[in-house]
mmCIF file of C-alpha atoms in Angstrom:
data_model
loop_
_atom_site.group_PDB
_atom_site.id
_atom_site.type_symbol
_atom_site.label_atom_id
_atom_site.label_comp_id
_atom_site.label_asym_id
_atom_site.label_seq_id
_atom_site.Cartn_x
_atom_site.Cartn_y
_atom_site.Cartn_z
ATOM 1 C CA GLY A 1 42.698 101.517 99.766
ATOM 2 C CA GLU A 2 43.800 104.798 101.224
ATOM 3 C CA GLN A 3 45.732 107.138 98.934
ATOM 4 C CA VAL A 4 47.818 109.878 100.482
ATOM 5 C CA GLU A 5 49.343 112.681 98.444
ATOM 6 C CA GLN A 6 51.836 115.088 99.952
ATOM 7 C CA ARG A 7 53.172 118.336 98.561
ATOM 8 C CA PRO A 8 55.498 119.966 97.924
ATOM 9 C CA PRO A 9 58.246 117.364 97.538
ATOM 10 C CA HIS A 10 60.873 120.029 98.206
ATOM 11 C CA LEU A 11 60.562 123.258 100.173
ATOM 12 C CA SER A 12 63.207 125.870 100.857
ATOM 13 C CA VAL A 13 62.609 128.781 103.243
ATOM 14 C CA ARG A 14 64.700 131.324 105.067
ATOM 15 C CA GLU A 15 65.208 131.227 108.811
ATOM 16 C CA GLY A 16 62.261 132.852 110.561
ATOM 17 C CA ASP A 17 59.826 132.205 107.730
ATOM 18 C CA SER A 18 56.893 129.823 107.840
ATOM 19 C CA ALA A 19 56.868 126.502 106.031
ATOM 20 C CA ILE A 20 53.639 124.777 105.099
ATOM 21 C CA ILE A 21 53.300 121.148 104.040
ATOM 22 C CA ILE A 22 50.004 119.703 102.843
ATOM 23 C CA CYS A 23 48.628 116.186 102.594
ATOM 24 C CA THR A 24 45.384 115.018 101.067
ATOM 25 C CA TYR A 25 43.796 111.658 101.653
ATOM 26 C CA THR A 26 40.964 109.725 100.061
ATOM 27 C CA ASP A 27 39.239 107.639 102.725
ATOM 28 C CA SER A 28 36.532 109.643 104.493
ATOM 29 C CA ALA A 29 36.707 107.170 107.398
ATOM 30 C CA THR A 30 40.257 108.259 108.186
ATOM 31 C CA ALA A 31 40.334 109.247 111.825
ATOM 32 C CA TYR A 32 43.950 109.463 112.935
ATOM 33 C CA PHE A 33 46.536 111.844 111.562
ATOM 34 C CA SER A 34 50.229 112.112 112.362
ATOM 35 C CA TRP A 35 53.316 113.989 111.259
ATOM 36 C CA TYR A 36 56.775 112.438 111.374
ATOM 37 C CA LYS A 37 60.215 114.000 110.926
ATOM 38 C CA GLN A 38 63.207 112.232 109.422
ATOM 39 C CA GLU A 39 66.627 113.737 109.949
ATOM 40 C CA ALA A 40 69.520 112.828 107.685
ATOM 41 C CA GLY A 41 70.611 109.205 108.060
ATOM 42 C CA ALA A 42 67.992 108.411 110.672
ATOM 43 C CA GLY A 43 64.591 106.825 111.045
ATOM 44 C CA LEU A 44 61.353 108.748 111.425
ATOM 45 C CA GLN A 45 60.265 110.316 114.683
ATOM 46 C CA LEU A 46 56.745 111.313 115.633
ATOM 47 C CA LEU A 47 56.136 115.060 115.792
ATOM 48 C CA MET A 48 52.452 115.305 116.495
ATOM 49 C CA SER A 49 49.200 113.337 116.228
ATOM 50 C CA VAL A 50 45.624 114.558 115.998
ATOM 51 C CA LEU A 51 42.251 112.883 115.922
ATOM 52 C CA SER A 52 39.495 113.648 113.450
ATOM 53 C CA ASN A 53 37.543 115.601 116.081
ATOM 54 C CA VAL A 54 40.320 118.207 116.191
ATOM 55 C CA ASP A 55 40.541 120.994 113.600
ATOM 56 C CA ARG A 56 43.679 122.639 114.906
ATOM 57 C CA LYS A 57 46.513 121.684 117.235
ATOM 58 C CA GLU A 58 49.543 123.744 118.176
ATOM 59 C CA GLU A 59 52.687 122.496 119.878
ATOM 60 C CA GLN A 60 56.135 124.037 120.152
ATOM 61 C CA GLY A 61 56.068 126.144 116.996
ATOM 62 C CA LEU A 62 54.133 123.553 114.981
ATOM 63 C CA THR A 63 50.514 123.926 113.892
ATOM 64 C CA VAL A 64 48.490 121.068 112.442
ATOM 65 C CA LEU A 65 45.271 121.924 110.637
ATOM 66 C CA LEU A 66 42.691 119.349 109.620
ATOM 67 C CA ASN A 67 39.996 120.042 107.040
ATOM 68 C CA LYS A 68 37.813 116.942 106.960
ATOM 69 C CA LYS A 69 35.504 118.297 104.299
ATOM 70 C CA ASP A 70 38.374 118.658 101.841
ATOM 71 C CA LYS A 71 40.279 115.659 103.296
ATOM 72 C CA ARG A 72 43.319 117.855 103.784
ATOM 73 C CA LEU A 73 45.912 117.910 106.539
ATOM 74 C CA SER A 74 48.603 120.534 106.869
ATOM 75 C CA LEU A 75 51.672 121.142 108.961
ATOM 76 C CA ASN A 76 52.829 124.701 109.523
ATOM 77 C CA LEU A 77 56.269 125.361 110.984
ATOM 78 C CA THR A 78 56.178 128.939 112.218
ATOM 79 C CA ALA A 79 59.505 130.766 112.414
ATOM 80 C CA ALA A 80 61.513 127.881 110.978
ATOM 81 C CA HIS A 81 65.168 127.527 111.941
ATOM 82 C CA PRO A 82 68.006 125.539 110.345
ATOM 83 C CA GLY A 83 67.507 122.711 112.838
ATOM 84 C CA ASP A 84 64.108 122.099 111.258
ATOM 85 C CA SER A 85 65.770 121.011 108.018
ATOM 86 C CA ALA A 86 64.651 117.412 107.484
ATOM 87 C CA VAL A 87 62.166 115.313 105.560
ATOM 88 C CA TYR A 88 58.610 115.472 106.876
ATOM 89 C CA PHE A 89 55.953 112.799 106.373
ATOM 90 C CA CYS A 90 52.260 112.787 107.054
ATOM 91 C CA ALA A 91 50.660 109.499 108.079
ATOM 92 C CA VAL A 92 46.983 108.602 108.309
ATOM 93 C CA THR A 93 44.849 105.664 109.323
ATOM 94 C CA VAL A 94 41.196 104.811 109.852
ATOM 95 C CA SER A 95 41.658 103.467 113.353
ATOM 96 C CA ARG A 96 44.325 102.918 115.979
ATOM 97 C CA TYR A 97 44.286 99.225 115.051
ATOM 98 C CA ASN A 98 44.996 99.774 111.359
ATOM 99 C CA VAL A 99 48.313 100.297 109.657
ATOM 100 C CA LEU A 100 49.510 103.804 108.878
ATOM 101 C CA TYR A 101 49.638 105.114 105.326
ATOM 102 C CA PHE A 102 52.458 107.570 104.708
ATOM 103 C CA GLY A 103 52.751 110.457 102.304
ATOM 104 C CA SER A 104 55.727 110.638 99.956
ATOM 105 C CA GLY A 105 57.608 113.148 102.086
ATOM 106 C CA THR A 106 58.679 116.801 101.885
ATOM 107 C CA LYS A 107 62.329 117.722 102.092
ATOM 108 C CA LEU A 108 62.501 121.004 103.983
ATOM 109 C CA THR A 109 65.612 123.160 103.856
ATOM 110 C CA VAL A 110 65.820 126.167 106.151
ATOM 111 C CA GLU A 111 68.547 128.562 105.111
ATOM 112 C CA PRO A 112 70.198 130.907 107.644
ATOM 113 C CA GLU S 1 63.647 105.676 125.315
ATOM 114 C CA ALA S 2 62.243 103.322 122.726
ATOM 115 C CA ALA S 3 64.966 101.445 120.878
ATOM 116 C CA VAL S 4 64.831 99.740 117.502
ATOM 117 C CA THR S 5 68.085 98.408 116.093
ATOM 118 C CA GLN S 6 68.565 97.274 112.523
ATOM 119 C CA SER S 7 71.405 95.282 111.046
ATOM 120 C CA PRO S 8 73.279 95.557 108.849
ATOM 121 C CA ARG S 9 73.360 99.323 108.185
ATOM 122 C CA ASN S 10 74.563 98.724 104.654
ATOM 123 C CA LYS S 11 74.411 95.642 102.465
ATOM 124 C CA VAL S 12 75.513 94.878 98.922
ATOM 125 C CA ALA S 13 74.039 91.722 97.425
ATOM 126 C CA VAL S 14 74.124 90.026 94.043
ATOM 127 C CA THR S 15 71.087 89.291 91.932
ATOM 128 C CA GLY S 16 69.613 85.939 92.902
ATOM 129 C CA GLY S 17 71.269 85.873 96.271
ATOM 130 C CA LYS S 18 69.506 85.579 99.620
ATOM 131 C CA VAL S 19 69.394 88.603 101.906
ATOM 132 C CA THR S 20 68.217 88.755 105.500
ATOM 133 C CA LEU S 21 67.619 92.076 107.224
ATOM 134 C CA SER S 22 67.329 91.940 110.981
ATOM 135 C CA CYS S 23 65.476 94.113 113.454
ATOM 136 C CA ASN S 24 65.515 94.044 117.238
ATOM 137 C CA GLN S 25 63.354 96.112 119.563
ATOM 138 C CA THR S 26 63.646 96.526 123.308
ATOM 139 C CA ASN S 27 60.302 98.301 123.698
ATOM 140 C CA ASN S 28 58.199 95.210 124.310
ATOM 141 C CA HIS S 29 55.830 96.370 121.573
ATOM 142 C CA ASN S 30 53.520 93.827 120.044
ATOM 143 C CA ASN S 31 53.481 95.352 116.564
ATOM 144 C CA MET S 32 56.448 95.494 114.222
ATOM 145 C CA TYR S 33 56.715 96.686 110.645
ATOM 146 C CA TRP S 34 59.003 96.611 107.629
ATOM 147 C CA TYR S 35 58.906 99.538 105.187
ATOM 148 C CA ARG S 36 60.974 100.442 102.173
ATOM 149 C CA GLN S 37 61.711 104.032 101.289
ATOM 150 C CA ASP S 38 62.212 105.124 97.708
ATOM 151 C CA THR S 39 62.394 108.611 96.253
ATOM 152 C CA GLY S 40 58.959 109.749 95.168
ATOM 153 C CA HIS S 41 57.172 106.919 96.966
ATOM 154 C CA GLY S 42 57.739 107.710 100.580
ATOM 155 C CA LEU S 43 57.357 104.727 102.876
ATOM 156 C CA ARG S 44 55.655 101.602 101.618
ATOM 157 C CA LEU S 45 54.636 98.780 103.926
ATOM 158 C CA ILE S 46 56.062 95.357 103.076
ATOM 159 C CA HIS S 47 55.157 93.109 106.013
ATOM 160 C CA TYR S 48 54.058 93.559 109.589
ATOM 161 C CA SER S 49 53.448 91.493 112.673
ATOM 162 C CA TYR S 50 51.116 91.588 115.659
ATOM 163 C CA GLY S 51 53.351 89.468 117.848
ATOM 164 C CA ALA S 52 55.639 86.473 118.000
ATOM 165 C CA GLY S 53 54.738 83.908 115.379
ATOM 166 C CA SER S 54 52.543 86.236 113.329
ATOM 167 C CA THR S 55 53.296 87.871 110.005
ATOM 168 C CA GLU S 56 50.953 89.814 107.749
ATOM 169 C CA LYS S 57 51.312 91.081 104.206
ATOM 170 C CA GLY S 58 51.490 94.804 103.682
ATOM 171 C CA ASP S 59 50.991 96.721 100.469
ATOM 172 C CA ILE S 60 54.035 95.421 98.554
ATOM 173 C CA PRO S 61 54.866 91.919 99.889
ATOM 174 C CA ASP S 62 55.891 90.281 96.607
ATOM 175 C CA GLY S 63 59.479 89.083 96.671
ATOM 176 C CA TYR S 64 59.730 89.369 100.457
ATOM 177 C CA LYS S 65 59.160 87.077 103.397
ATOM 178 C CA ALA S 66 59.044 87.985 107.061
ATOM 179 C CA SER S 67 59.745 86.118 110.260
ATOM 180 C CA ARG S 68 58.842 87.023 113.842
ATOM 181 C CA PRO S 69 60.416 84.349 116.045
ATOM 182 C CA SER S 70 60.098 86.382 119.241
ATOM 183 C CA GLN S 71 58.614 89.594 120.621
ATOM 184 C CA GLU S 72 61.958 91.339 120.108
ATOM 185 C CA ASN S 73 63.005 90.194 116.644
ATOM 186 C CA PHE S 74 61.498 90.702 113.209
ATOM 187 C CA SER S 75 63.395 89.753 110.046
ATOM 188 C CA LEU S 76 62.835 90.573 106.407
ATOM 189 C CA ILE S 77 64.018 87.951 103.944
ATOM 190 C CA LEU S 78 64.695 88.340 100.247
ATOM 191 C CA GLU S 79 65.063 84.780 98.953
ATOM 192 C CA LEU S 80 66.074 85.818 95.437
ATOM 193 C CA ALA S 81 67.211 89.429 95.473
ATOM 194 C CA THR S 82 66.644 91.571 92.393
ATOM 195 C CA PRO S 83 67.986 95.041 91.478
ATOM 196 C CA SER S 84 64.454 96.457 91.894
ATOM 197 C CA GLN S 85 64.774 95.699 95.598
ATOM 198 C CA THR S 86 67.604 98.196 95.926
ATOM 199 C CA SER S 87 66.248 100.591 98.533
ATOM 200 C CA VAL S 88 66.455 101.797 102.107
ATOM 201 C CA TYR S 89 64.571 99.519 104.477
ATOM 202 C CA PHE S 90 63.146 100.660 107.794
ATOM 203 C CA CYS S 91 61.905 98.573 110.656
ATOM 204 C CA ALA S 92 59.531 100.002 113.228
ATOM 205 C CA SER S 93 57.808 98.886 116.375
ATOM 206 C CA GLY S 94 54.410 100.201 117.368
ATOM 207 C CA ASP S 95 52.945 101.452 120.622
ATOM 208 C CA ALA S 96 49.161 101.627 120.386
ATOM 209 C CA GLY S 97 49.112 104.093 123.285
ATOM 210 C CA ASP S 98 45.841 105.328 124.724
ATOM 211 C CA TRP S 99 42.421 105.498 123.123
ATOM 212 C CA GLY S 100 42.893 109.084 122.088
ATOM 213 C CA SER S 101 45.788 108.631 119.723
ATOM 214 C CA ALA S 102 46.993 106.687 116.764
ATOM 215 C CA GLU S 103 49.707 104.124 117.145
ATOM 216 C CA THR S 104 53.131 105.718 117.501
ATOM 217 C CA LEU S 105 55.831 104.064 115.454
ATOM 218 C CA TYR S 106 59.450 103.947 116.593
ATOM 219 C CA PHE S 107 61.837 103.523 113.713
ATOM 220 C CA GLY S 108 65.274 102.047 113.364
ATOM 221 C CA SER S 109 67.999 103.925 111.488
ATOM 222 C CA GLY S 110 67.485 101.977 108.286
ATOM 223 C CA THR S 111 69.394 99.489 106.143
ATOM 224 C CA ARG S 112 70.638 100.602 102.756
ATOM 225 C CA LEU S 113 70.478 97.598 100.428
ATOM 226 C CA THR S 114 72.064 97.574 96.995
ATOM 227 C CA VAL S 115 71.405 94.618 94.709
ATOM 228 C CA LEU S 116 73.845 94.413 91.804
#
């Protein structure tokens, strides 16, 4: 089955800096890619989704890059602020009818 | 706003005891899921359901049962709880959305279960 690896497990940046989180996956048929954010004491919330026909998507200070050749997905928070401090998860699946496979999470801390 | 409510928020159980975790969604979503979250493992899928009366095994179903008596409710049952089942459990409902996107999951706030 699908294997998803996410790194780094912990990331600390200063306010205004960029933060980059990377996931790699194993199934070349994977077609749907999502990023979720989990704030302290809460469930996960969807940040952004992309399809496999998209290499780059930007939304509200977030950039998702997809490299299908290397089976790598990244999330870039540009100009991070303390409110971005949370745990971030990537999630992938081969089709919209299949279950999502989650990465192990990255705890991001943005220091003022 | 999509709403998924889990109960209880916290639970302490004894080894060998029966534990039932409840989940209610008001989104009218067909799909519902139970995950556990452990440090270093992220979210792992235990059971899921496509609708009332259906349950499917996820990646780590051993030691767990699930029940979906209605569209709104999805329970996770530990018949004989063990300390290895100490974890945070999340329920989610799924909205398949349009053809151009993956299913969006809406999560509850989690149940922290401690098995002594």
